[in-house]
PDB file of C-alpha atoms and ligand atoms in Angstrom:
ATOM      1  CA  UNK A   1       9.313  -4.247  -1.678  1.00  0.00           C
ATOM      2  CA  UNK A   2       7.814  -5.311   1.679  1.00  0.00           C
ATOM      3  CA  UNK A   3       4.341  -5.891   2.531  1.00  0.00           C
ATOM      4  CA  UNK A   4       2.852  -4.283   5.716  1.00  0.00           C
ATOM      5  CA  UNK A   5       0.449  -4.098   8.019  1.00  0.00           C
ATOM      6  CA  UNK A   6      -0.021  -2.570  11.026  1.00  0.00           C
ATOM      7  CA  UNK A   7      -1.896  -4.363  14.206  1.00  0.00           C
ATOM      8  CA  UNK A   8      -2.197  -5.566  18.090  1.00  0.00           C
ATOM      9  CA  UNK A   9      -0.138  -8.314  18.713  1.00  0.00           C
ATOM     10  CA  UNK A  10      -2.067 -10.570  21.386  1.00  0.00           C
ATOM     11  CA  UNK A  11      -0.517 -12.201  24.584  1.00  0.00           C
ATOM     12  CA  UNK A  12      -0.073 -16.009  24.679  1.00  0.00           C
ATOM     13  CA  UNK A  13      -3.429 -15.990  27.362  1.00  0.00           C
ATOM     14  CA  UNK A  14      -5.504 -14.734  24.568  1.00  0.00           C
ATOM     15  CA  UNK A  15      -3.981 -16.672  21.987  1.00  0.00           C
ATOM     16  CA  UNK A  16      -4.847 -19.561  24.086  1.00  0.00           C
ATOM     17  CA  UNK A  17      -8.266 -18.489  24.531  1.00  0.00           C
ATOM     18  CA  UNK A  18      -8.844 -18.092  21.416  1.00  0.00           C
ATOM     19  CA  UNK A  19      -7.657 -21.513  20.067  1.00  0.00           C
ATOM     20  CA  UNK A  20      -9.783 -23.133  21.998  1.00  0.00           C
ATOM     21  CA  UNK A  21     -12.465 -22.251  19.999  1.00  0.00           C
ATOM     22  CA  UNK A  22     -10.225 -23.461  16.605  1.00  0.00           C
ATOM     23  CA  UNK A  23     -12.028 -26.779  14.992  1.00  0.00           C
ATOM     24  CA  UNK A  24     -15.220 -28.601  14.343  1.00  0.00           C
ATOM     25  CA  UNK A  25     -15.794 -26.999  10.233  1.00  0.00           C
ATOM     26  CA  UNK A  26     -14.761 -29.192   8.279  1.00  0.00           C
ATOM     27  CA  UNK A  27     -12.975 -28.010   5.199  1.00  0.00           C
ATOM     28  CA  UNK A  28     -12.212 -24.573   7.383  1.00  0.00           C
ATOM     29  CA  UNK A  29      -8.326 -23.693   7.126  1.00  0.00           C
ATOM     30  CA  UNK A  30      -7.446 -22.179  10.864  1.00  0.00           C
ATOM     31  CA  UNK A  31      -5.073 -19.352  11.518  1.00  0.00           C
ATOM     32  CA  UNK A  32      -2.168 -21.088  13.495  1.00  0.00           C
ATOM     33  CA  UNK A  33      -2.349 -18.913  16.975  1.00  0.00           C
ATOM     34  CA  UNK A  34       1.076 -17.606  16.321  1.00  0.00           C
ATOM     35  CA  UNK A  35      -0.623 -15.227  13.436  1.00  0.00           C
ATOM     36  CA  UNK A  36      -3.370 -14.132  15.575  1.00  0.00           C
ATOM     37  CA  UNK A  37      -3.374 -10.436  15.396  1.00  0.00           C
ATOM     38  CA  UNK A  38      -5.922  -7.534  15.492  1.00  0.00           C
ATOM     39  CA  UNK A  39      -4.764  -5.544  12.271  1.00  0.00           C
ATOM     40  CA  UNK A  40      -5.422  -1.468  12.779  1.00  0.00           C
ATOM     41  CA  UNK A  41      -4.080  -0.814   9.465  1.00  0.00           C
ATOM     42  CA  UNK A  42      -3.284  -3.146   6.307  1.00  0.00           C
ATOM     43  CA  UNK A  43      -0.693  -1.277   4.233  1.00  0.00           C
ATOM     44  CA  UNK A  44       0.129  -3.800   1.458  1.00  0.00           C
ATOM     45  CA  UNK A  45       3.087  -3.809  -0.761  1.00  0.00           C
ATOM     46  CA  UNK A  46       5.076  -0.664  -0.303  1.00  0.00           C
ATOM     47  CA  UNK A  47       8.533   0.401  -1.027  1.00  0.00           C
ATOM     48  CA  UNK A  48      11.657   0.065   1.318  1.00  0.00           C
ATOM     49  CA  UNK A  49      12.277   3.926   1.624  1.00  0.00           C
ATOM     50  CA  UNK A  50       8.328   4.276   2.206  1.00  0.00           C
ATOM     51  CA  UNK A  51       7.979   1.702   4.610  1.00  0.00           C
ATOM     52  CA  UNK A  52      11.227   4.190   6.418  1.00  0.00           C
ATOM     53  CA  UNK A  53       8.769   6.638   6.494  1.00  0.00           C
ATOM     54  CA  UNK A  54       6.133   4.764   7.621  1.00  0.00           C
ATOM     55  CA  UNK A  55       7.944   3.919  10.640  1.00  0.00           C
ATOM     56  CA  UNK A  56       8.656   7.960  10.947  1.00  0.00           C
ATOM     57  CA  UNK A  57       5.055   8.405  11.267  1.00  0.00           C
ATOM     58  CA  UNK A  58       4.262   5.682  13.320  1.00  0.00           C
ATOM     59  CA  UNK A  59       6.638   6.115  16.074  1.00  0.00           C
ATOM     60  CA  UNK A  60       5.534   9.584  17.386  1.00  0.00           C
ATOM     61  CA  UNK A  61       2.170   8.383  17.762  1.00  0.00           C
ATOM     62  CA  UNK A  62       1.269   8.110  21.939  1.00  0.00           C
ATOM     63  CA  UNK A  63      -2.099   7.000  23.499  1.00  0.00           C
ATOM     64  CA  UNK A  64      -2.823   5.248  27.012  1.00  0.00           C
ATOM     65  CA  UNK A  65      -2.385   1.827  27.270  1.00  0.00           C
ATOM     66  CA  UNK A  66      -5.841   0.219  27.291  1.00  0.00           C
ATOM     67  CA  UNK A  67      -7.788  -2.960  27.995  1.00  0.00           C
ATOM     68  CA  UNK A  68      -9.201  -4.708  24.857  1.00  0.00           C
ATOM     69  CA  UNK A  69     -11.911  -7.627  25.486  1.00  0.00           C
ATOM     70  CA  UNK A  70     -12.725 -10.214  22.790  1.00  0.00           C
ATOM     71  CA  UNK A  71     -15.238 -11.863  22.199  1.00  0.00           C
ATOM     72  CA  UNK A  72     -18.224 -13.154  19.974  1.00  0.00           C
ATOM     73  CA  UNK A  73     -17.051 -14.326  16.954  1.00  0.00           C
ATOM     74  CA  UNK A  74     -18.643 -13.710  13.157  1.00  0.00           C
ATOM     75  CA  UNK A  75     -17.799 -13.879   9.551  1.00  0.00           C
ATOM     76  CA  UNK A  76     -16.973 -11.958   6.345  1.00  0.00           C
ATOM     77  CA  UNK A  77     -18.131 -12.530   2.989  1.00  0.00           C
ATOM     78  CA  UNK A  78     -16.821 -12.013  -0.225  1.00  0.00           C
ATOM     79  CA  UNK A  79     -18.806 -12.928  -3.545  1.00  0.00           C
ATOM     80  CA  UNK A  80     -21.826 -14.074  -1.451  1.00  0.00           C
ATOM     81  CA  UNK A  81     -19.429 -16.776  -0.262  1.00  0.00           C
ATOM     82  CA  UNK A  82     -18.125 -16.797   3.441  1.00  0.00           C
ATOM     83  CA  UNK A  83     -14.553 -16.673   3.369  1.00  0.00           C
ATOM     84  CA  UNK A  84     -13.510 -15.444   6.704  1.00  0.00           C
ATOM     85  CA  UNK A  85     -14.318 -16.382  10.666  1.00  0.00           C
ATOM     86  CA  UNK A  86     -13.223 -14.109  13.169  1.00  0.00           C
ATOM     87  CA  UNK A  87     -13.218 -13.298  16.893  1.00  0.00           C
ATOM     88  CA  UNK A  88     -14.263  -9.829  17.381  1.00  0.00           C
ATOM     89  CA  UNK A  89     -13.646  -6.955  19.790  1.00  0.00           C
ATOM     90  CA  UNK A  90     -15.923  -5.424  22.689  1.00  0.00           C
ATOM     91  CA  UNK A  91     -16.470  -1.641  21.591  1.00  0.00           C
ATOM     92  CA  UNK A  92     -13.662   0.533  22.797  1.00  0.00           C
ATOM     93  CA  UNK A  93     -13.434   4.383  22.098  1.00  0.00           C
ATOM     94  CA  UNK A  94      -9.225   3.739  22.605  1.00  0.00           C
ATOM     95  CA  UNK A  95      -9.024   1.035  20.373  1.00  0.00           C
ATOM     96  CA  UNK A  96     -11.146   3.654  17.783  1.00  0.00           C
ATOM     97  CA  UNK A  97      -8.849   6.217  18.802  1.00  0.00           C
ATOM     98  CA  UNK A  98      -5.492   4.563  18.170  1.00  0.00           C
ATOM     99  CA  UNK A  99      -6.862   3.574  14.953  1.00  0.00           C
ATOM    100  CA  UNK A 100      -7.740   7.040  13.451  1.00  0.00           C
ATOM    101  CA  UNK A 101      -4.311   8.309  15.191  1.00  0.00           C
ATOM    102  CA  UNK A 102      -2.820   5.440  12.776  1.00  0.00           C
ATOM    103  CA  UNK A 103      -4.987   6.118   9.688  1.00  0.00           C
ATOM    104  CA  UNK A 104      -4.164   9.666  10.125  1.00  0.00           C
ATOM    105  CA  UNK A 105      -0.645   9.400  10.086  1.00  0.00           C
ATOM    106  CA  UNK A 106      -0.544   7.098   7.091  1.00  0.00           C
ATOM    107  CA  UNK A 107      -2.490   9.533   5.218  1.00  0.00           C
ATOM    108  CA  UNK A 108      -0.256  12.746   5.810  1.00  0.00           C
ATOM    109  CA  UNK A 109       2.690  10.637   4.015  1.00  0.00           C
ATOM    110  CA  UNK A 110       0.367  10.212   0.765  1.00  0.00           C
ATOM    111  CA  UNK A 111      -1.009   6.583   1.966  1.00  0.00           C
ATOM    112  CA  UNK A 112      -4.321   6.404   0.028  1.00  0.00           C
ATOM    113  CA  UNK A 113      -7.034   5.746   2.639  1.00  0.00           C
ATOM    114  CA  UNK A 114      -8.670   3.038   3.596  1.00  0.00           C
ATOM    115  CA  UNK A 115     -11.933   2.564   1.815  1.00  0.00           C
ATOM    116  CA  UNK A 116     -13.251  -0.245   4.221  1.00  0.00           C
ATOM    117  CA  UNK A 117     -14.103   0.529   7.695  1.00  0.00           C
ATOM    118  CA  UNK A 118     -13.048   0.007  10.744  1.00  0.00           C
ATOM    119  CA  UNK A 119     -14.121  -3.328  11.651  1.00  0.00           C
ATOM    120  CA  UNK A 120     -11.560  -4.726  14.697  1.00  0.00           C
ATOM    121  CA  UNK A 121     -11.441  -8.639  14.717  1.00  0.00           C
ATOM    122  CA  UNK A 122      -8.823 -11.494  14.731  1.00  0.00           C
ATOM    123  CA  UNK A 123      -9.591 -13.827  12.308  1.00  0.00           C
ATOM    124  CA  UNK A 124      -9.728 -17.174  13.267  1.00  0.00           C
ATOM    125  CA  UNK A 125      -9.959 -19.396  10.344  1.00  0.00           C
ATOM    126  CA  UNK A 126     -10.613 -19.248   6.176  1.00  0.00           C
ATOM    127  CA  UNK A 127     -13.620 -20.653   4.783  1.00  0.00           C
ATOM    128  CA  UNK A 128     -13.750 -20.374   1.408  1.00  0.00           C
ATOM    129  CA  UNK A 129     -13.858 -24.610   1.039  1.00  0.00           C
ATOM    130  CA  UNK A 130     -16.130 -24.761   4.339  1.00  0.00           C
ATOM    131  CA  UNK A 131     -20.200 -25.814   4.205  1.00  0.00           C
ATOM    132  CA  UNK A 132     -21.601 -22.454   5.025  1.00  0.00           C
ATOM    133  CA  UNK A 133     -24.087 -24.260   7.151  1.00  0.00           C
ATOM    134  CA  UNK A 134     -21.282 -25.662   9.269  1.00  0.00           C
ATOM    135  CA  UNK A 135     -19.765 -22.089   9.768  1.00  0.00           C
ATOM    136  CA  UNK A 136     -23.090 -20.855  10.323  1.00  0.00           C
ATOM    137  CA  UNK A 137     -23.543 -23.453  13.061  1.00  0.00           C
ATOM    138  CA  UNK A 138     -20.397 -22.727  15.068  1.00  0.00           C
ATOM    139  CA  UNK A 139     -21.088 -19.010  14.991  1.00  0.00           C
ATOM    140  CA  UNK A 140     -24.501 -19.750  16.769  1.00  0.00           C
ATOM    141  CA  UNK A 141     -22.629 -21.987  19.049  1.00  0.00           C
ATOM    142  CA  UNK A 142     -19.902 -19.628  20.029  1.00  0.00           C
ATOM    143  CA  UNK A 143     -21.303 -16.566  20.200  1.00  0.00           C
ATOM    144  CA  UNK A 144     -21.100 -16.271  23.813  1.00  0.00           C
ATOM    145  CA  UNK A 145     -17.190 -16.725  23.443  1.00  0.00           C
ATOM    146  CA  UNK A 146     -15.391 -14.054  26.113  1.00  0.00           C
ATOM    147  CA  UNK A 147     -11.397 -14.079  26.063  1.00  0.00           C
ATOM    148  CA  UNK A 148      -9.996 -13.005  29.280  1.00  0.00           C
ATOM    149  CA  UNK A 149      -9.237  -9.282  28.797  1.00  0.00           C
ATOM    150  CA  UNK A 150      -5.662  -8.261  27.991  1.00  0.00           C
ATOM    151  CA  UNK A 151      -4.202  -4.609  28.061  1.00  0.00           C
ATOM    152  CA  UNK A 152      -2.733  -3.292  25.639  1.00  0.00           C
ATOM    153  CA  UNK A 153       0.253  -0.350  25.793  1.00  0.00           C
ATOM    154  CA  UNK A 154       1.674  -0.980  22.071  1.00  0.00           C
ATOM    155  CA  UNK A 155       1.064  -1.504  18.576  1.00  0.00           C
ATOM    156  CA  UNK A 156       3.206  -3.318  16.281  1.00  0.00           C
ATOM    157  CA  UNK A 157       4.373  -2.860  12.547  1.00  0.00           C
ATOM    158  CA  UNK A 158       4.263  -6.272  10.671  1.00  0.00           C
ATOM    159  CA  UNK A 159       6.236  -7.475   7.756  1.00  0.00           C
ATOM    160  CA  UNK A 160       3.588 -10.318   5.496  1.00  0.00           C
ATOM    161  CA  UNK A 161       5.355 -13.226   3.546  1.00  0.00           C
ATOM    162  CA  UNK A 162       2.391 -15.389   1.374  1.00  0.00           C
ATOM    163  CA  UNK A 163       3.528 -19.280   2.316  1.00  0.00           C
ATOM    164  CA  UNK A 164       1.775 -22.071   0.862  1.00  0.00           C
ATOM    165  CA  UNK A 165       0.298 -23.237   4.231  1.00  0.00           C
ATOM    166  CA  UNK A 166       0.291 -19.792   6.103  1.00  0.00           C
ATOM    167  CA  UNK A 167       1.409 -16.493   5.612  1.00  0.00           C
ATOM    168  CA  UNK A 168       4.605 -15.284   7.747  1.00  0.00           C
ATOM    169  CA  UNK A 169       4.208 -12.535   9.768  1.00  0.00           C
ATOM    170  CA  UNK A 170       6.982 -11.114  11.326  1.00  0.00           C
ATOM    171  CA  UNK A 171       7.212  -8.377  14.311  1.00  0.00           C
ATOM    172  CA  UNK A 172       9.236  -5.833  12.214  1.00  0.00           C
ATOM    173  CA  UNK A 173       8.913  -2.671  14.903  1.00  0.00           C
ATOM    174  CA  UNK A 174       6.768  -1.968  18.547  1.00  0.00           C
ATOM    175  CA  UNK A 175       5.351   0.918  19.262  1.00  0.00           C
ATOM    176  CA  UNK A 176       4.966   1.660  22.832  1.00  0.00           C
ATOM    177  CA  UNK A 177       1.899   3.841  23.564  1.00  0.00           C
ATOM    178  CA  UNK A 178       3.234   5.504  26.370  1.00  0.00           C
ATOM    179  CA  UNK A 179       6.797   6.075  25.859  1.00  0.00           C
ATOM    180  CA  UNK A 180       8.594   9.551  26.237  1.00  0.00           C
ATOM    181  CA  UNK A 181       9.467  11.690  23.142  1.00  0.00           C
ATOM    182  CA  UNK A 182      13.471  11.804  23.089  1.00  0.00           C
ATOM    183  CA  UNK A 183      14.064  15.795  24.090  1.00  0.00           C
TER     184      UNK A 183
HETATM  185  P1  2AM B   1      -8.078 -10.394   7.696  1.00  0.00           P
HETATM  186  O1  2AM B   1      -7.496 -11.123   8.846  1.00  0.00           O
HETATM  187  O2  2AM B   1      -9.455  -9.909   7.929  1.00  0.00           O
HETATM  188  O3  2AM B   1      -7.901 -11.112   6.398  1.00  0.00           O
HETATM  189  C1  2AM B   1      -2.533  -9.262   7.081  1.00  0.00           C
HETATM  190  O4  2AM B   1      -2.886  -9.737   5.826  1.00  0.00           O
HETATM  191  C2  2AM B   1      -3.699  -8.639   7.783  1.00  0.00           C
HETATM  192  O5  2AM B   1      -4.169  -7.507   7.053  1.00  0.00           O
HETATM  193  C3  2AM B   1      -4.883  -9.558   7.982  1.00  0.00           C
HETATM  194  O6  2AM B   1      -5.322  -9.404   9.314  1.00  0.00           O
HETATM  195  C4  2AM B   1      -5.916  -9.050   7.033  1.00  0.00           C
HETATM  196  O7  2AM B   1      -7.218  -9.062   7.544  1.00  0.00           O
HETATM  197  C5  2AM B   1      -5.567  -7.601   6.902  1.00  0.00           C
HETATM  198  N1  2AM B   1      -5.996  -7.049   5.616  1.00  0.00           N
HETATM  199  C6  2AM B   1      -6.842  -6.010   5.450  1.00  0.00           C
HETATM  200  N2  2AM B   1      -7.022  -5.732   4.158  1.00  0.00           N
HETATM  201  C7  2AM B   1      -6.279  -6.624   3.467  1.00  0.00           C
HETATM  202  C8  2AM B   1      -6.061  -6.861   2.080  1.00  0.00           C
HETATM  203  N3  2AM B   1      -6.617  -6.088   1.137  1.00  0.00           N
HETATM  204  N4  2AM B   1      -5.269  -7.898   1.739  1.00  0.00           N
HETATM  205  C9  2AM B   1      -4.702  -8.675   2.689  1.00  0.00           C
HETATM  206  N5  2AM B   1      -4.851  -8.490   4.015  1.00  0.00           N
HETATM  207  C10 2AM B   1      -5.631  -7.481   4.399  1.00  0.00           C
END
């Protein structure tokens, strides 16, 4: 079995950019910047011979490369308890676009589909054990944040281990937006 997911990996620029902003919540746990991503599609635990097929569908998807922006930052709540802090993503019909391309192709090889929607962000730290007022505090402060754009031409499959500090996320396959269909 392998766990999946499938997102924007983010140059080291915008990695940098966004750690910056990492610290000052006391009790927060923050994403290490080598996991930043901006996940299009979380898969979860799947089969070996499905996750072959996911990579079938995946790879004849094309777009154009486009430029994604980042910036404010918010949170997610779960139980009435804030349990996530992200960075978020300037509107972008391309981003939107590769997204349903993604969803879509998941879905004609019997993925069930995704209930929650589309919400693009990089999340930037866990809160469960964090005051809320603290969190609440540094979202006010930093909600001006603006990463440098980036621009984006692929999409990347990721493999998900659970560690006991961080998960491990590894690069499993790129997809290059633009590349040519073999003949
Ligand atoms: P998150 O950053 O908002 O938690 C790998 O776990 C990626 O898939 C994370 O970016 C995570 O989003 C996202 N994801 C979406 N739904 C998930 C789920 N049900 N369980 C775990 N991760 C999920």
């Amino acid at each position: 079995m392998l766990r999946l997911f499938v997102a924007l990996d983010l140059p080291a620029e915008c990695r940098a950019d966004v750690s910056a902003l990492a610290g000052g919540i006391p009790g927060a746990k923050w994403v290490p910047p080598d996991n930043y991503h901006l996940t299009l599609r979380f898969i979860g635990e799947i089969e070996n011979w499905r996750a072959q097929e996911v990579d079938d569908a995946l790879s004849v998807i094309r777009g154009t490369s486009f430029e994604l922006s980042l910036r404010g930052v918010g949170t997610f709540e779960k139980a009435g308890r804030i349990n996530a802090l992200w960075v978020g993503a300037e509107r972008n019909d391309a981003l939107t676009h590769l997204q349903n391309k993604i969803e879509t192709a998941l879905q004609r090889i019997g993925l069930p589909p995704e209930r929650k929607r589309f919400s693009p962000h990089v999340t930037i730290a866990r809160t469960d054990r964090a005051p809320p007022d603290k969190v609440i505090a540094f979202v006010q402060a930093h909600n001006l944040f603006r990463a440098a754009p980036v621009q984006v031409g692929c999409f990347t499959l990721f493999s998900s281990r659970l560690g006991k500090e961080a998960s491990v996320y590894t690069p499993e396959v790129e997809y290059d937006l633009m590349a040519r269909r073999a003949a």
